[in-house]
Coordinates of C-alpha atoms in Angstrom, one line a residue:
M1 CA 9.6 -1.4 -16.0
S2 CA 9.9 -2.0 -12.3
G3 CA 12.9 0.3 -12.1
H4 CA 11.0 3.1 -13.7
A5 CA 8.1 2.5 -11.3
L6 CA 10.3 2.6 -8.2
A7 CA 12.0 5.7 -9.3
S8 CA 8.7 7.5 -9.9
L9 CA 6.5 6.4 -7.0
S10 CA 7.3 7.3 -3.5
P11 CA 6.0 6.3 0.0
T12 CA 6.1 9.9 1.0
F13 CA 4.2 11.3 -2.0
Y14 CA 1.3 12.5 0.2
S15 CA 3.2 13.3 3.3
S16 CA 2.5 17.0 3.1
T17 CA -0.7 17.1 1.0
C18 CA -2.6 14.3 2.8
P19 CA -0.6 13.3 5.9
N20 CA -3.5 11.4 7.5
L21 CA -4.2 9.2 4.4
T22 CA -3.1 5.9 6.0
G23 CA -5.1 6.6 9.2
I24 CA -8.3 7.5 7.3
V25 CA -8.0 4.3 5.1
R26 CA -7.1 2.1 8.1
A27 CA -10.1 3.2 10.2
A28 CA -12.4 2.6 7.2
V29 CA -11.0 -0.8 6.5
Q30 CA -11.4 -1.8 10.1
Q31 CA -15.1 -0.9 10.0
V32 CA -15.4 -3.0 6.8
V33 CA -13.8 -6.0 8.5
A34 CA -16.0 -5.6 11.6
S35 CA -19.2 -5.7 9.5
E36 CA -18.1 -8.3 6.8
P37 CA -14.6 -9.9 6.9
R38 CA -15.1 -11.5 3.5
M39 CA -15.2 -8.1 1.9
C40 CA -11.5 -7.7 2.4
A41 CA -10.8 -10.7 0.3
S42 CA -12.9 -9.0 -2.5
L43 CA -11.0 -5.8 -2.1
V44 CA -7.6 -7.6 -2.5
R45 CA -9.0 -9.3 -5.6
L46 CA -10.2 -5.9 -6.9
F47 CA -6.6 -4.7 -6.5
F48 CA -5.3 -7.7 -8.6
H49 CA -7.9 -7.2 -11.3
D50 CA -7.1 -3.5 -11.6
C51 CA -3.4 -3.8 -11.7
H52 CA -3.3 -6.8 -14.0
V53 CA -4.9 -4.7 -16.8
N54 CA -2.6 -1.8 -17.9
G55 CA -1.2 -1.4 -14.3
C56 CA -2.9 0.1 -11.2
D57 CA -4.8 3.0 -12.7
A58 CA -8.3 2.5 -11.2
S59 CA -9.7 1.6 -14.7
I60 CA -11.6 -1.2 -12.9
M61 CA -13.8 1.5 -11.1
L62 CA -15.1 3.2 -14.2
N63 CA -18.8 2.8 -14.9
G64 CA -20.4 2.4 -18.3
S65 CA -21.6 -0.4 -20.6
N66 CA -18.2 -1.3 -22.1
N67 CA -16.1 -1.1 -19.0
E68 CA -13.9 -3.7 -17.2
Q69 CA -16.5 -4.5 -14.7
F70 CA -18.4 -6.3 -17.4
A71 CA -15.4 -8.3 -18.6
F72 CA -16.0 -12.0 -18.2
P73 CA -13.7 -12.6 -15.2
N74 CA -15.3 -9.7 -13.3
I75 CA -19.1 -9.6 -14.1
N76 CA -21.3 -10.9 -11.3
S77 CA -18.1 -11.8 -9.5
L78 CA -15.9 -8.9 -8.6
R79 CA -17.3 -6.6 -5.9
G80 CA -16.3 -3.9 -3.4
Y81 CA -16.6 -1.0 -5.8
N82 CA -18.9 0.9 -3.4
V83 CA -16.4 0.4 -0.5
I84 CA -13.6 2.0 -2.6
E85 CA -16.0 4.8 -3.5
N86 CA -16.9 5.4 0.1
I87 CA -13.3 5.5 1.2
K88 CA -12.5 7.8 -1.6
A89 CA -15.2 10.2 -0.2
L90 CA -13.7 10.1 3.2
V91 CA -10.3 11.0 1.8
E92 CA -11.8 13.7 -0.4
A93 CA -13.4 15.3 2.7
K94 CA -10.0 15.7 4.3
C95 CA -7.7 16.0 1.2
P96 CA -9.8 17.3 -1.8
N97 CA -8.5 16.6 -5.3
T98 CA -5.3 15.1 -4.0
V99 CA -5.3 11.3 -3.7
S100 CA -6.0 9.2 -6.8
C101 CA -8.5 6.2 -6.7
A102 CA -5.6 4.1 -8.0
D103 CA -3.5 4.8 -4.9
I104 CA -6.6 4.2 -2.7
I105 CA -7.1 0.8 -4.2
V106 CA -3.4 -0.1 -3.6
I107 CA -3.4 1.0 0.1
V108 CA -6.8 -0.6 0.8
A109 CA -5.4 -4.0 -0.3
R110 CA -2.5 -3.7 2.2
E111 CA -4.8 -2.6 5.0
C112 CA -7.2 -5.5 4.3
V113 CA -4.3 -8.0 4.5
M114 CA -3.1 -6.5 7.7
A115 CA -6.6 -6.4 9.2
L116 CA -6.9 -10.2 8.7
N117 CA -3.6 -10.9 10.4
G118 CA -1.4 -10.9 7.3
P119 CA 1.9 -9.1 6.6
T120 CA 2.5 -5.4 6.0
W121 CA 4.7 -3.7 3.4
T122 CA 5.6 -0.2 2.3
V123 CA 3.1 1.2 -0.2
T124 CA 4.4 3.7 -2.7
F125 CA 2.2 6.5 -4.1
G126 CA 1.9 8.9 -7.0
R127 CA -0.3 6.9 -9.4
R128 CA -2.9 8.7 -11.5
D129 CA -6.3 7.6 -12.6
S130 CA -6.9 6.5 -16.1
L131 CA -9.4 8.3 -18.5
T132 CA -10.7 5.0 -20.0
A133 CA -11.3 1.4 -19.2
N134 CA -10.3 -1.6 -21.4
Q135 CA -12.8 -4.4 -21.3
T136 CA -11.1 -6.3 -24.1
A137 CA -7.7 -6.3 -22.2
A138 CA -9.5 -7.5 -19.1
N139 CA -11.0 -10.4 -21.0
V140 CA -7.6 -11.4 -22.4
E141 CA -5.2 -10.6 -19.6
L142 CA -7.0 -11.7 -16.4
P143 CA -6.2 -15.4 -15.7
P144 CA -9.3 -17.6 -15.4
F145 CA -9.8 -20.3 -12.8
F146 CA -9.2 -23.2 -15.3
L147 CA -5.6 -22.3 -16.3
N148 CA -2.9 -24.9 -15.7
V149 CA 0.4 -24.0 -14.1
S150 CA 2.3 -23.4 -17.3
R151 CA -0.3 -21.0 -18.6
L152 CA -0.4 -19.2 -15.2
I153 CA 3.4 -18.8 -15.3
A154 CA 3.2 -17.4 -18.9
N155 CA 0.4 -15.0 -17.9
F156 CA 2.3 -13.6 -14.9
Q157 CA 5.6 -13.3 -16.8
S158 CA 3.9 -11.4 -19.6
H159 CA 3.1 -8.8 -16.9
G160 CA 6.7 -8.8 -15.6
L161 CA 5.9 -10.9 -12.6
S162 CA 8.0 -13.9 -11.6
V163 CA 7.2 -17.5 -10.7
Q164 CA 7.7 -16.6 -7.1
D165 CA 5.2 -13.7 -7.5
L166 CA 2.7 -16.1 -8.9
V167 CA 2.9 -18.7 -6.1
A168 CA 3.1 -16.1 -3.4
L169 CA 0.2 -14.0 -4.7
S170 CA -2.0 -17.1 -5.2
G171 CA -1.8 -17.3 -1.4
S172 CA -4.4 -14.5 -1.2
H173 CA -6.8 -17.4 -1.7
T174 CA -6.3 -18.1 2.0
I175 CA -9.2 -15.7 2.4
G176 CA -12.5 -15.2 0.6
Q177 CA -15.0 -17.5 -1.2
G178 CA -15.5 -18.9 -4.6
Q179 CA -18.6 -19.4 -6.7
C180 CA -19.7 -22.9 -7.3
G181 CA -19.8 -22.4 -11.1
N182 CA -16.1 -21.9 -11.1
F183 CA -15.2 -25.3 -9.7
K184 CA -18.3 -27.5 -10.2
S185 CA -16.6 -29.4 -13.0
R186 CA -14.0 -30.7 -10.6
L187 CA -16.6 -32.2 -8.3
Y188 CA -18.6 -34.3 -10.8
G189 CA -16.0 -35.0 -13.5
P190 CA -13.3 -37.7 -13.6
S191 CA -11.3 -37.7 -10.4
L192 CA -8.5 -40.3 -10.9
S193 CA -5.6 -40.3 -8.5
S194 CA -3.3 -39.8 -11.5
S195 CA -5.0 -36.7 -12.7
P196 CA -3.3 -33.4 -12.1
D197 CA -6.8 -32.1 -11.1
Y198 CA -7.3 -34.8 -8.4
M199 CA -9.3 -33.6 -5.4
N200 CA -9.3 -35.1 -1.9
P201 CA -12.5 -37.3 -1.8
Y202 CA -13.5 -36.0 1.6
Y203 CA -13.1 -32.4 0.5
N204 CA -15.0 -33.2 -2.7
Q205 CA -17.9 -34.6 -0.7
S206 CA -18.1 -31.6 1.6
L207 CA -18.2 -29.3 -1.4
R208 CA -21.0 -31.2 -3.1
S209 CA -23.3 -30.3 -0.3
Q210 CA -22.8 -26.6 -1.2
C211 CA -22.6 -27.2 -4.9
P212 CA -25.2 -29.5 -6.4
S213 CA -24.7 -31.1 -9.8
S214 CA -27.5 -29.0 -11.3
G215 CA -28.0 -25.3 -10.4
G216 CA -26.5 -23.4 -7.6
D217 CA -23.7 -21.9 -9.6
S218 CA -23.6 -18.7 -7.5
N219 CA -23.5 -20.6 -4.2
L220 CA -20.3 -19.8 -2.3
S221 CA -17.7 -22.0 -0.7
P222 CA -14.6 -20.8 1.3
L223 CA -11.3 -20.8 -0.7
D224 CA -9.7 -22.0 2.5
L225 CA -12.0 -24.3 4.5
Q226 CA -9.8 -24.1 7.6
T227 CA -9.5 -20.4 8.3
P228 CA -11.5 -18.5 5.6
V229 CA -11.2 -15.0 7.3
V230 CA -7.6 -15.3 8.6
F231 CA -4.6 -14.5 6.4
D232 CA -2.2 -17.4 6.9
N233 CA -0.5 -20.2 5.1
K234 CA -3.3 -22.8 5.3
Y235 CA -3.9 -22.3 1.6
Y236 CA -0.7 -24.1 0.8
K237 CA -1.3 -26.9 3.3
N238 CA -4.6 -27.4 1.6
L239 CA -3.0 -27.8 -1.8
I240 CA -0.6 -30.4 -0.5
N241 CA -3.7 -32.2 0.9
F242 CA -5.3 -31.9 -2.6
S243 CA -7.9 -29.5 -1.2
G244 CA -7.5 -26.5 -3.5
L245 CA -10.9 -25.1 -4.5
F246 CA -10.1 -24.0 -8.1
H247 CA -8.1 -25.9 -10.8
S248 CA -5.8 -22.8 -10.9
D249 CA -5.0 -23.4 -7.2
Q250 CA -4.5 -27.1 -7.2
T251 CA -2.3 -27.0 -10.4
L252 CA 0.4 -25.2 -8.4
W253 CA 1.0 -28.4 -6.4
S254 CA 0.0 -31.2 -8.7
G255 CA 0.4 -29.6 -12.2
G256 CA 3.9 -31.0 -12.8
D257 CA 6.1 -27.9 -12.3
W258 CA 8.8 -28.8 -9.7
T259 CA 9.9 -25.2 -9.0
V260 CA 6.3 -24.1 -8.3
A261 CA 5.5 -27.2 -6.2
Q262 CA 8.7 -26.6 -4.2
L263 CA 7.5 -23.0 -3.4
V264 CA 4.1 -24.4 -2.3
H265 CA 5.8 -26.7 0.1
T266 CA 8.1 -24.0 1.4
Y267 CA 5.2 -21.7 2.1
A268 CA 3.2 -24.5 3.7
M269 CA 6.1 -25.1 6.1
N270 CA 7.2 -21.5 6.7
Q271 CA 4.5 -18.9 7.0
A272 CA 7.1 -16.1 7.6
R273 CA 8.7 -16.9 4.3
F274 CA 5.2 -16.8 2.7
F275 CA 4.5 -13.4 4.2
Q276 CA 7.8 -12.0 3.1
D277 CA 7.3 -13.2 -0.6
F278 CA 3.7 -12.2 -0.6
A279 CA 4.6 -8.6 0.5
T280 CA 7.3 -8.5 -2.3
G281 CA 4.7 -9.8 -4.8
M282 CA 2.2 -7.1 -3.8
I283 CA 4.9 -4.4 -4.2
N284 CA 5.8 -5.8 -7.6
M285 CA 2.2 -5.9 -8.7
G286 CA 1.5 -2.4 -7.5
N287 CA 4.5 -1.0 -9.4
L288 CA 3.6 -2.3 -12.8
K289 CA 3.3 0.3 -15.5
P290 CA 2.3 3.3 -13.2
L291 CA 0.3 6.0 -14.9
L292 CA 2.1 9.2 -13.8
A293 CA 1.5 13.0 -14.1
P294 CA 1.0 14.7 -16.4
N295 CA -1.0 11.7 -17.8
G296 CA -4.4 10.7 -16.3
Q297 CA -6.1 12.7 -13.6
I298 CA -7.2 12.6 -9.9
R299 CA -10.8 11.5 -10.2
K300 CA -13.2 13.1 -7.7
Y301 CA -15.5 10.1 -8.0
C302 CA -13.8 6.8 -8.8
G303 CA -16.7 5.6 -11.1
K304 CA -16.4 8.4 -13.6
V305 CA -13.8 10.8 -15.1
N306 CA -13.9 14.4 -14.0

């Protein structure tokens, strides 16, 4: 699967048809970061949620009552659709009917990580946009916040992604915020030191002020309390300190998988290694099951088929 993708996609796909693509996207992302740094975390998440369902085909962008935006992991949670649409309009103005929404989502994710002081990597292009969305697949395939480490590994491996990809890509939670309703059960339930879901009591107490036992499910807390708008390796340091926000975060360190925990420790101690493996993981995710010509289309507007 990956070999087929790498043979079909190319970093120079738009070199003659839209040579200024990177510059257009980079300038737009820098404006987004200047106005709301948190939005970049949402755009990276949008990339994950698009590519994790039938590959990176911009199916997440399609509007309609039965689309992926209304899948349980996305509804009232995923955002940034308007930002992708606005960037697509900027690209269309310079290179009409040329660049797919799928490719825009992929390069926006890279530019967002770079804009928040994270690593860079080579993006390949040539994806086409899907003609349909798949809400059922989104409900089944996107990993929820309550999965333990063994189920996370199985989920990623079912998509052709490795344990290293899982741990490295989870590091995207070094930026952004999470809704109270997705971690409240960790704050007010049993918190024994022997539990794999144990939370640092000082961290627990600080979260309770933002997340009351009743109500407030849409209140937000940083995924990384230390540097929430800087892409770094603090996320892994937090896990070792039992200060992961979601169960699916903390289980990487304390869920009982030695290989996964060893990677968490490696990334906590070596940011360069984390950046290297994160870049590899983003390339692997972006290369999953590409929709290629003559299939699909180049949508003029990302929210609807032509």
